[in-house]
Short mmCIF file of C-alpha atoms and ligand atoms in Angstrom, two decimals:
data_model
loop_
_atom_site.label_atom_id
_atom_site.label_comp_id
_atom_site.label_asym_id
_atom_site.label_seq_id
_atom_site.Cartn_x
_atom_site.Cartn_y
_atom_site.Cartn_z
CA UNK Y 14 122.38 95.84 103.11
CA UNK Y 15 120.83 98.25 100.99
CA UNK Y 16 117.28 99.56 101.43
CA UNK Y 17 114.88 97.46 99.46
CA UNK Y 18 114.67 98.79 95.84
CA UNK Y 19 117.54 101.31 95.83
CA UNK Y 20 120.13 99.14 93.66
CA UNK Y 21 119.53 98.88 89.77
CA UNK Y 22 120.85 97.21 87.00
CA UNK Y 23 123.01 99.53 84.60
CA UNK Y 24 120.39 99.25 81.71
CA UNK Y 25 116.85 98.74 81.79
CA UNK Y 26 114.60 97.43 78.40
CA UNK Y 27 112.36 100.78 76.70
CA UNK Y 28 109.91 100.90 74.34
CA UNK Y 29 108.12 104.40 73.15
CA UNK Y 30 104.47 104.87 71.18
CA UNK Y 31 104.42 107.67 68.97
CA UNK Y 32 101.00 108.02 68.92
CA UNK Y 33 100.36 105.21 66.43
CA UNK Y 34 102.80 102.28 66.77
CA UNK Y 35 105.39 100.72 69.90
CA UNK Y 36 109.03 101.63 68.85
CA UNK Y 37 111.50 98.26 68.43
CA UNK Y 38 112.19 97.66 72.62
CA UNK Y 39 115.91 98.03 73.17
CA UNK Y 40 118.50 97.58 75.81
CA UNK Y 41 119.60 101.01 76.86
CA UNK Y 42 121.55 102.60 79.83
CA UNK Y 43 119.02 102.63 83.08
CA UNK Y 44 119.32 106.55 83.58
CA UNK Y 45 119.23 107.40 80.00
CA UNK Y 46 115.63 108.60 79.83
CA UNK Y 47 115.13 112.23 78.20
CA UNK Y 48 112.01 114.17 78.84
CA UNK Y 49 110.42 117.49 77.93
CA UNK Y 50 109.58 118.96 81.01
CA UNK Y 51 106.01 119.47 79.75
CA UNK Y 52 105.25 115.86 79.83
CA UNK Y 53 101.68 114.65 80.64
CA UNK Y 54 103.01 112.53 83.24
CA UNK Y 55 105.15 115.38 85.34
CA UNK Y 56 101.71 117.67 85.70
CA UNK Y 57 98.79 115.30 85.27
CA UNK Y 58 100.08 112.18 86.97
CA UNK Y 59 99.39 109.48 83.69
CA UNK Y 60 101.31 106.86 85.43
CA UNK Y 61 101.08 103.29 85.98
CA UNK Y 62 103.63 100.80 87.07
CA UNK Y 63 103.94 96.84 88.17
CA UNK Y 64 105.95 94.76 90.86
CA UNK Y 65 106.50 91.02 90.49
CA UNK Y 66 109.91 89.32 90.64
CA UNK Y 67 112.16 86.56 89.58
CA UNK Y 68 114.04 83.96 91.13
CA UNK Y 69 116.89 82.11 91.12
CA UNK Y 70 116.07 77.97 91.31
CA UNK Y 71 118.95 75.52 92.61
CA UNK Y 72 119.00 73.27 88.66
CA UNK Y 73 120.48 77.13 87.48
CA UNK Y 74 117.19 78.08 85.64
CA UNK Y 75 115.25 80.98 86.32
CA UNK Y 76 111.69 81.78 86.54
CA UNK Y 77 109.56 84.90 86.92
CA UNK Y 78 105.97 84.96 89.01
CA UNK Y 79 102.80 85.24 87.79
CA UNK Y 80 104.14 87.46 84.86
CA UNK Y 81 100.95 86.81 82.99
CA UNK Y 82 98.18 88.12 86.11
CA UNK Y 83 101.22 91.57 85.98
CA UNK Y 84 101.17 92.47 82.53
CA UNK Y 85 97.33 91.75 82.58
CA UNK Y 86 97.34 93.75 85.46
CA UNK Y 87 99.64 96.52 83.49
CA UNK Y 88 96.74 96.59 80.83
CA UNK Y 89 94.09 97.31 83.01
CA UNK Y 90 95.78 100.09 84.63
CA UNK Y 91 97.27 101.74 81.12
CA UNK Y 92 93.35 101.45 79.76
CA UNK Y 93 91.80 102.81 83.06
CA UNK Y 94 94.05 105.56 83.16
CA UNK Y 95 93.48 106.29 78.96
CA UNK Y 96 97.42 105.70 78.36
CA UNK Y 97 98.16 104.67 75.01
CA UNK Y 98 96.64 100.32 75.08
CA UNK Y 99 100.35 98.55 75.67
CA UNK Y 100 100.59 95.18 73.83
CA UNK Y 101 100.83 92.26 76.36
CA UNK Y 102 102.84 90.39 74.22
CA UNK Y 103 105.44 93.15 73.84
CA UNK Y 104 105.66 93.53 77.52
CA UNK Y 105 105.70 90.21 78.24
CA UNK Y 106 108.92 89.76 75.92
CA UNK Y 107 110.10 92.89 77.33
CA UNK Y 108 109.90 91.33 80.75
CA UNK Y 109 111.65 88.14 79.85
CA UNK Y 110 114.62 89.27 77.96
CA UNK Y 111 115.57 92.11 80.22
CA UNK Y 112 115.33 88.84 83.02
CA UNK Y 113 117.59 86.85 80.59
CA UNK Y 114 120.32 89.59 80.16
CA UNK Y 115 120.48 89.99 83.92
CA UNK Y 116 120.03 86.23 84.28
CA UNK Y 117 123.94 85.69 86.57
CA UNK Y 118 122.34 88.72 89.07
CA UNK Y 119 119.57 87.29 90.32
CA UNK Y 120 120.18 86.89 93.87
CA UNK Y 121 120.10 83.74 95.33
CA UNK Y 122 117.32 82.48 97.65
CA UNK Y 123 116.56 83.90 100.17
CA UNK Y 124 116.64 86.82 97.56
CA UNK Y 125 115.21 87.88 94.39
CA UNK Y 126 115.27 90.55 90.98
CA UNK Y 127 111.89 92.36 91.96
CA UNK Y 128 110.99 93.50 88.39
CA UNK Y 129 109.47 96.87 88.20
CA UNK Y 130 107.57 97.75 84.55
CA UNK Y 131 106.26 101.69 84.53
CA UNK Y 132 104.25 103.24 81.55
CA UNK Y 133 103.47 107.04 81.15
CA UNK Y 134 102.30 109.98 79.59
CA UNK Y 135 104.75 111.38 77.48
CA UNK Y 136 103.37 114.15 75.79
CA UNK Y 137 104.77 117.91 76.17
CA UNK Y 138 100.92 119.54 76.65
CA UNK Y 139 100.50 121.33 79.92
CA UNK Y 140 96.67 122.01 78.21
CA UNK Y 141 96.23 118.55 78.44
CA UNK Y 142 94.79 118.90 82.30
CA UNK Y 143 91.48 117.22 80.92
CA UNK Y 144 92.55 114.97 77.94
CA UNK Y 145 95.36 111.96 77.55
CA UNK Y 146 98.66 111.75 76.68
CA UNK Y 147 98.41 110.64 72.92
CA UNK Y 148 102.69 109.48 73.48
CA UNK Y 149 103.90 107.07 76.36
CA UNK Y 150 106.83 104.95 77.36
CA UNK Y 151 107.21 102.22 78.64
CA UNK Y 152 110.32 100.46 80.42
CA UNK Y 153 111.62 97.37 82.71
CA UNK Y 154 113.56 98.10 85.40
CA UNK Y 155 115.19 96.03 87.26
CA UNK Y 156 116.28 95.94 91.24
CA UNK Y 157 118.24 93.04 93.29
CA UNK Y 158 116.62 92.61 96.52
CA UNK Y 159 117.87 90.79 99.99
CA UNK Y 160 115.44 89.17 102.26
CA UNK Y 161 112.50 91.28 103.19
CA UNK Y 162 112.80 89.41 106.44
CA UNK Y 163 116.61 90.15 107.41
CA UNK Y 164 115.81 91.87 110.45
CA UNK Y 165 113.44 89.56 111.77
CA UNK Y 166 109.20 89.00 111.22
CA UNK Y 167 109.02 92.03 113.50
CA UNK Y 168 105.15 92.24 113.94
CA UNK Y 169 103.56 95.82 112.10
CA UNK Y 170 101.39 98.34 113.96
CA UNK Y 171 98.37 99.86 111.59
CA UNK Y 172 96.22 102.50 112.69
CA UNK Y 173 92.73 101.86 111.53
CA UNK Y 174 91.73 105.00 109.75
CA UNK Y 175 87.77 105.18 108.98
CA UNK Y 176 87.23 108.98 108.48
CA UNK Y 177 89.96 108.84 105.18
CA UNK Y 178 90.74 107.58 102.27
CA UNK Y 179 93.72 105.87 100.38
CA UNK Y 180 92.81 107.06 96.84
CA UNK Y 181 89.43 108.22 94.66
CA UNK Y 182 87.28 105.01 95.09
CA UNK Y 183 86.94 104.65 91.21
CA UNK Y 184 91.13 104.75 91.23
CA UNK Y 185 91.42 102.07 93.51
CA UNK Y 186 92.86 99.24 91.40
CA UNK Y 187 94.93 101.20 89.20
CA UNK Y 188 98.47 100.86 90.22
CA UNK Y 189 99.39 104.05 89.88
CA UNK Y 190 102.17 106.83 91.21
CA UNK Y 191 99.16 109.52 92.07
CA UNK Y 192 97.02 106.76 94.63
CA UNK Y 193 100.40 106.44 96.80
CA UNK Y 194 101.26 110.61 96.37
CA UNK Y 195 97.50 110.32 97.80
CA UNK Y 196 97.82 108.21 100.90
CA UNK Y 197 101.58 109.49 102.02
CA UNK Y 198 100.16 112.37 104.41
CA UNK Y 199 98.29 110.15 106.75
CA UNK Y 200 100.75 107.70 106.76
CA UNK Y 201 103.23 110.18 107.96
CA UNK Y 202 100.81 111.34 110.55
CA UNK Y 203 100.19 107.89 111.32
CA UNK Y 204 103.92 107.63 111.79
CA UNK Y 205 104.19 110.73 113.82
CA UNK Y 206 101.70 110.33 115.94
CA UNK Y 207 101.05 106.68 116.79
CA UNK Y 208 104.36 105.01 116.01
CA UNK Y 209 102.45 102.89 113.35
CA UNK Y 210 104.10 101.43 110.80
CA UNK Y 211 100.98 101.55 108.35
CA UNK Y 212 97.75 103.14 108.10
CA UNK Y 213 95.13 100.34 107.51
CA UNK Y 214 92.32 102.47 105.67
CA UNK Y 215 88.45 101.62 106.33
CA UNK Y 216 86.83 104.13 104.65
CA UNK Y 217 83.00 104.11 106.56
CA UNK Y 218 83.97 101.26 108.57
CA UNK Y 219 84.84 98.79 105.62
CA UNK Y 220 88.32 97.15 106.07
CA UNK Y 221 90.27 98.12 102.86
CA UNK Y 222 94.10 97.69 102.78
CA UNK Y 223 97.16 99.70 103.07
CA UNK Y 224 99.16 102.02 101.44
CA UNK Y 225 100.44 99.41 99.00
CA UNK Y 226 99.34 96.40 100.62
CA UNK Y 227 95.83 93.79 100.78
CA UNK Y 228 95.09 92.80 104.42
CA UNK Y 229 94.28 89.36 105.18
CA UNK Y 230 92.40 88.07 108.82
CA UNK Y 231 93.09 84.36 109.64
CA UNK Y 232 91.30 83.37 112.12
CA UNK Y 233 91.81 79.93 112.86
CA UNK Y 234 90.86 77.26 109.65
CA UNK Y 235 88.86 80.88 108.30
CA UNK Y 236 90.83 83.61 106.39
CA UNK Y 237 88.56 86.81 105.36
CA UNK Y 238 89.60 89.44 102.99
CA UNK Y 239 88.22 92.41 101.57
CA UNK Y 240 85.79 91.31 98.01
CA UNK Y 241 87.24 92.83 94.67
CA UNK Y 242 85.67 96.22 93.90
CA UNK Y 243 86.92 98.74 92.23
CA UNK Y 244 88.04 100.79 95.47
CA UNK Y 245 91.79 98.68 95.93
CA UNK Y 246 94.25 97.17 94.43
CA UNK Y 247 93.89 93.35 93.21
CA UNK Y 248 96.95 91.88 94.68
CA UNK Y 249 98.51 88.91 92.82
CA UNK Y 250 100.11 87.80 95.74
CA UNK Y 251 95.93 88.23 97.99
CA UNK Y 252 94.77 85.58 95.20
CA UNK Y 253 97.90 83.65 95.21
CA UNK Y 254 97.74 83.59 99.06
CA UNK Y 255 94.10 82.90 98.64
CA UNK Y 256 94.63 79.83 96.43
CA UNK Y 257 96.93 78.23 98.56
CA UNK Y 258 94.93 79.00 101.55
CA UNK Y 259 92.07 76.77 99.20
CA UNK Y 260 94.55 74.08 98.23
CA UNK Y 261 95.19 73.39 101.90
CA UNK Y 262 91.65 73.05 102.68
CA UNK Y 263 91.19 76.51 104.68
CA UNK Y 264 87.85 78.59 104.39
CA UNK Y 265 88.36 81.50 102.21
CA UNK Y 266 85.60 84.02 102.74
CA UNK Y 267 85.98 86.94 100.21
CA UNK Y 268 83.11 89.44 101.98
CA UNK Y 269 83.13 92.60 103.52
CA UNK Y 270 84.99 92.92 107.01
CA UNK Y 271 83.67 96.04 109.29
CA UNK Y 272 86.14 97.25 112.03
CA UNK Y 273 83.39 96.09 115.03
CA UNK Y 274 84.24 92.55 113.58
CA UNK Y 275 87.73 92.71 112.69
CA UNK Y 276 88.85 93.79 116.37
CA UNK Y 277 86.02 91.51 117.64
CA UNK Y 278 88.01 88.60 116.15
CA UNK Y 279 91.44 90.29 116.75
CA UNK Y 280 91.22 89.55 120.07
CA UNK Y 281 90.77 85.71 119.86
CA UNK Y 282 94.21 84.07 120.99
CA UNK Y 283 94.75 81.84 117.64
CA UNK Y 284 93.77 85.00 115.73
CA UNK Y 285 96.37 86.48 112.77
CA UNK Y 286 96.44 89.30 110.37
CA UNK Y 287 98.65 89.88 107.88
CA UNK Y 288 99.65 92.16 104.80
CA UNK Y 289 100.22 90.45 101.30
CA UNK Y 290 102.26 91.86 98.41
CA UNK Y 291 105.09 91.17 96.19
CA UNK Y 292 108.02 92.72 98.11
CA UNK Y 293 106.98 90.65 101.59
CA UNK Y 294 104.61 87.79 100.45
CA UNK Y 295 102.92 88.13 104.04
CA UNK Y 296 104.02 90.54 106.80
CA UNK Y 297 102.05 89.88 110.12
CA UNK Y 298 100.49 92.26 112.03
CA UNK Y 299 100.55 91.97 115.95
CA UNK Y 300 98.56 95.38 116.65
CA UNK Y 301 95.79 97.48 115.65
CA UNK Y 302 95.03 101.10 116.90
CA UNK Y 303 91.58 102.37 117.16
CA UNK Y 304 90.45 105.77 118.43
CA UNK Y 305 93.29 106.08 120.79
CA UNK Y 306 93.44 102.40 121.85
CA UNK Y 307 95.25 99.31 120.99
CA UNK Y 308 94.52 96.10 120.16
CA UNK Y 309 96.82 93.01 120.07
CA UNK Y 310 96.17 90.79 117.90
CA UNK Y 311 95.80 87.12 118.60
CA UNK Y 312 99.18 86.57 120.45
CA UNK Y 313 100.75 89.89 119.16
CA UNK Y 314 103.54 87.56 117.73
CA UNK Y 315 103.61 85.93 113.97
CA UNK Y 316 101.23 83.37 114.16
CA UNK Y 317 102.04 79.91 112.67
CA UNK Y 318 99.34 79.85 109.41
CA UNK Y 319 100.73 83.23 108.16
CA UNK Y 320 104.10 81.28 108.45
CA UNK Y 321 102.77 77.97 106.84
CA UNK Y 322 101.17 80.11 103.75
CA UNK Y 323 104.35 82.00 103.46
CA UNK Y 324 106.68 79.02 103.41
CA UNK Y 325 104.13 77.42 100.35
CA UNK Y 326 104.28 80.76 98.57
CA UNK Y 327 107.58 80.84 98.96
CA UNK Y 328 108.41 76.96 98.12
CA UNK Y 329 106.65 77.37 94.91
CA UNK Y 330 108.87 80.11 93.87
CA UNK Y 331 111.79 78.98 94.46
CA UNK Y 332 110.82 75.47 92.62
CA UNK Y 333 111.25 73.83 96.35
CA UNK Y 334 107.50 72.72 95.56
CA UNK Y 335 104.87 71.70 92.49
CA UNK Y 336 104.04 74.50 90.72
CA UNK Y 337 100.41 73.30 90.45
CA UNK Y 338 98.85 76.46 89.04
CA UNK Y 339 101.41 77.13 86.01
CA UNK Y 340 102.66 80.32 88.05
CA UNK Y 341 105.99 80.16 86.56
CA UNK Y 342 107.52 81.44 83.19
CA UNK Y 343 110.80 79.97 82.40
CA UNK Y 344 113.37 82.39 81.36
CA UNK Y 345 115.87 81.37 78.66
CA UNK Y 346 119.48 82.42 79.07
C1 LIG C 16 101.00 96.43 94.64
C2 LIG C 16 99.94 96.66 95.66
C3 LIG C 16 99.37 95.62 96.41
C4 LIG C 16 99.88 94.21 96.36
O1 LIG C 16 99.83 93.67 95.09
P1 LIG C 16 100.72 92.40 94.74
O2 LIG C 16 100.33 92.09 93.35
O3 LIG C 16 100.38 91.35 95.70
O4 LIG C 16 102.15 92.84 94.90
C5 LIG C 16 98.32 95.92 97.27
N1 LIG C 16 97.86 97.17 97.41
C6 LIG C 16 98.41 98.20 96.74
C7 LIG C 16 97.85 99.56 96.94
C8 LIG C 16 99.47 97.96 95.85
O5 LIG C 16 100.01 98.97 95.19
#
């Protein structure tokens, strides 16, 4: 099996702005893009970029998730970083036909096309350290992926890390190639050093998330999760999680979590913890590292909630369940 995200289709759907107007998107050849190598985005990191996927239902028809929250999500990041403003309807189209063209390789369950839109800076000014790329592109490429859980729901290690940062607080919910450049040197220490797998960051004592991933605390009928600020990243699948979570009558406290309380709780036998995002839906987490020590939490094992939310997650994209919240787009062949 291939590592996650290293197979593509052969051609990907592109779309350029001049400086005035979005070119006609076409269908072209997924390695065919040419760049001066002066671009805005090579030296001054004007780069955004989205993750959500499709998937293959048993009646033959296929359906991509939350495609609206993404491309609004796209928007947000494009303005925040002053890109060129993309046009959600483009995208959106973008989205769907390059889904529809690729509609036969979409993996069957327990797999998925993980869909992967990027916009940047296009612009050959290397004086442009302080000012934005008045050209951009923007594509839709797109990657088969296997189960996430192939190998088992091995529990992750995260070293709590209170003295650093993942990205520039303001930066925080862009999704953008600079914030993970940012964060990949304590990882690898993290790595190095502790064995962890992640580096949970809690800048000041505030649980945050990871490197590209929310962190959610269940602890028992109670799950508590970071509120939405400006210093992370707004995951589709936290509030998707989080709505479920809701829907089955669970307390969802959106507040600030310090580390005293988080490894106060953590050590609570029904406790959980678990990472949310697009490629895993919810990867638990069986130990924490602080200041030397570790911390199991609740069993150390994958606890049965994080497996329950999953499964409805899960059940709804694959059409096994009501799609109550209109969280699917139908994608014509
Ligand atoms: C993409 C991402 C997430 C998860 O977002 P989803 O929309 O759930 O995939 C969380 N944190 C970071 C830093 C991310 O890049």
């Amino acid at each position: 099996m291939s590592a996650f995200g290293s197979v593509f289709m052969p051609e990907m759907a592109i779309s350029w702005f001049d400086g005035s107007s979005w070119s006609t998107p076409e269908m072209v050849s997924s390695d065919s893009i040419q760049l001066h190598p002066g671009a805005h985005v090579l030296h001054y990191s004007s780069t955004c970029f989205e993750g959500l996927k499709a998937f293959s239902h048993q009646d033959g028809s296929t359906k991509i998730f939350r495609m609206d929250s993404s491309v609004d999500r796209f928007a947000q990041s494009s303005r925040l970083l002053a890109l060129p403003e993309i046009d959600k309807a483009i995208t959106s189209r973008m989205i769907i036909d390059s889904v529809a063209h690729f509609a036969n390789d979409v993996p069957a369950s327990p797999g998925s096309m993980y869909i992967r839109p990027t916009h940047f800076g296009t612009e050959p000014a290397i004086g442009k350290a302080a000012a934005p790329s008045v050209s951009s592109c923007q594509y839709i490429l797109l990657s088969p992926v296997g189960d996430y859980f192939a190998g088992g729901d091995a529990c992750l290690r995260l070293l709590l890390d209170e003295q650093g940062m993942r990205c520039a607080p303001h930066n925080g919910m862009i999704k953008s190639g600079g914030n993970y450049a940012s964060a990949l040197r304590p990882i690898m220490q993290a790595r190095s050093e502790y064995q962890a797998d992640q580096v949970l960051f809690c800048p000041g004592g505030d649980v945050q998330e990871t490197g590209a991933a929310n962190f959610l605390l269940i602890d028992g009928n109670e799950i508590i999760t970071k509120a939405l600020d400006e210093s992370f990243l707004h995951g589709i699948t936290r509030d998707s999680i989080l709505t479920i979570a809701r829907d089955l009558g669970m307390q969802v406290s959106e507040r600030q979590l310090t580390v005293e309380e988080l490894l106060e709780r953590s050590a609570k036998p029904n406790c959980e913890a678990a990472l949310s995002g697009t490629a895993a839906v919810l990867a638990p987490v069986g130990t924490l590292i602080h200041n030397g020590r570790e911390y199991q939490v609740g069993s150390g094992k994958v606890g049965e909630t994080t497996v329950k939310l999953r499964q409805t997650l899960n059940d709804i994209q694959w059409g096994k369940t009501e799609d109550r919240h209109g969280w699917l787009t139908n994608v014509e062949a």
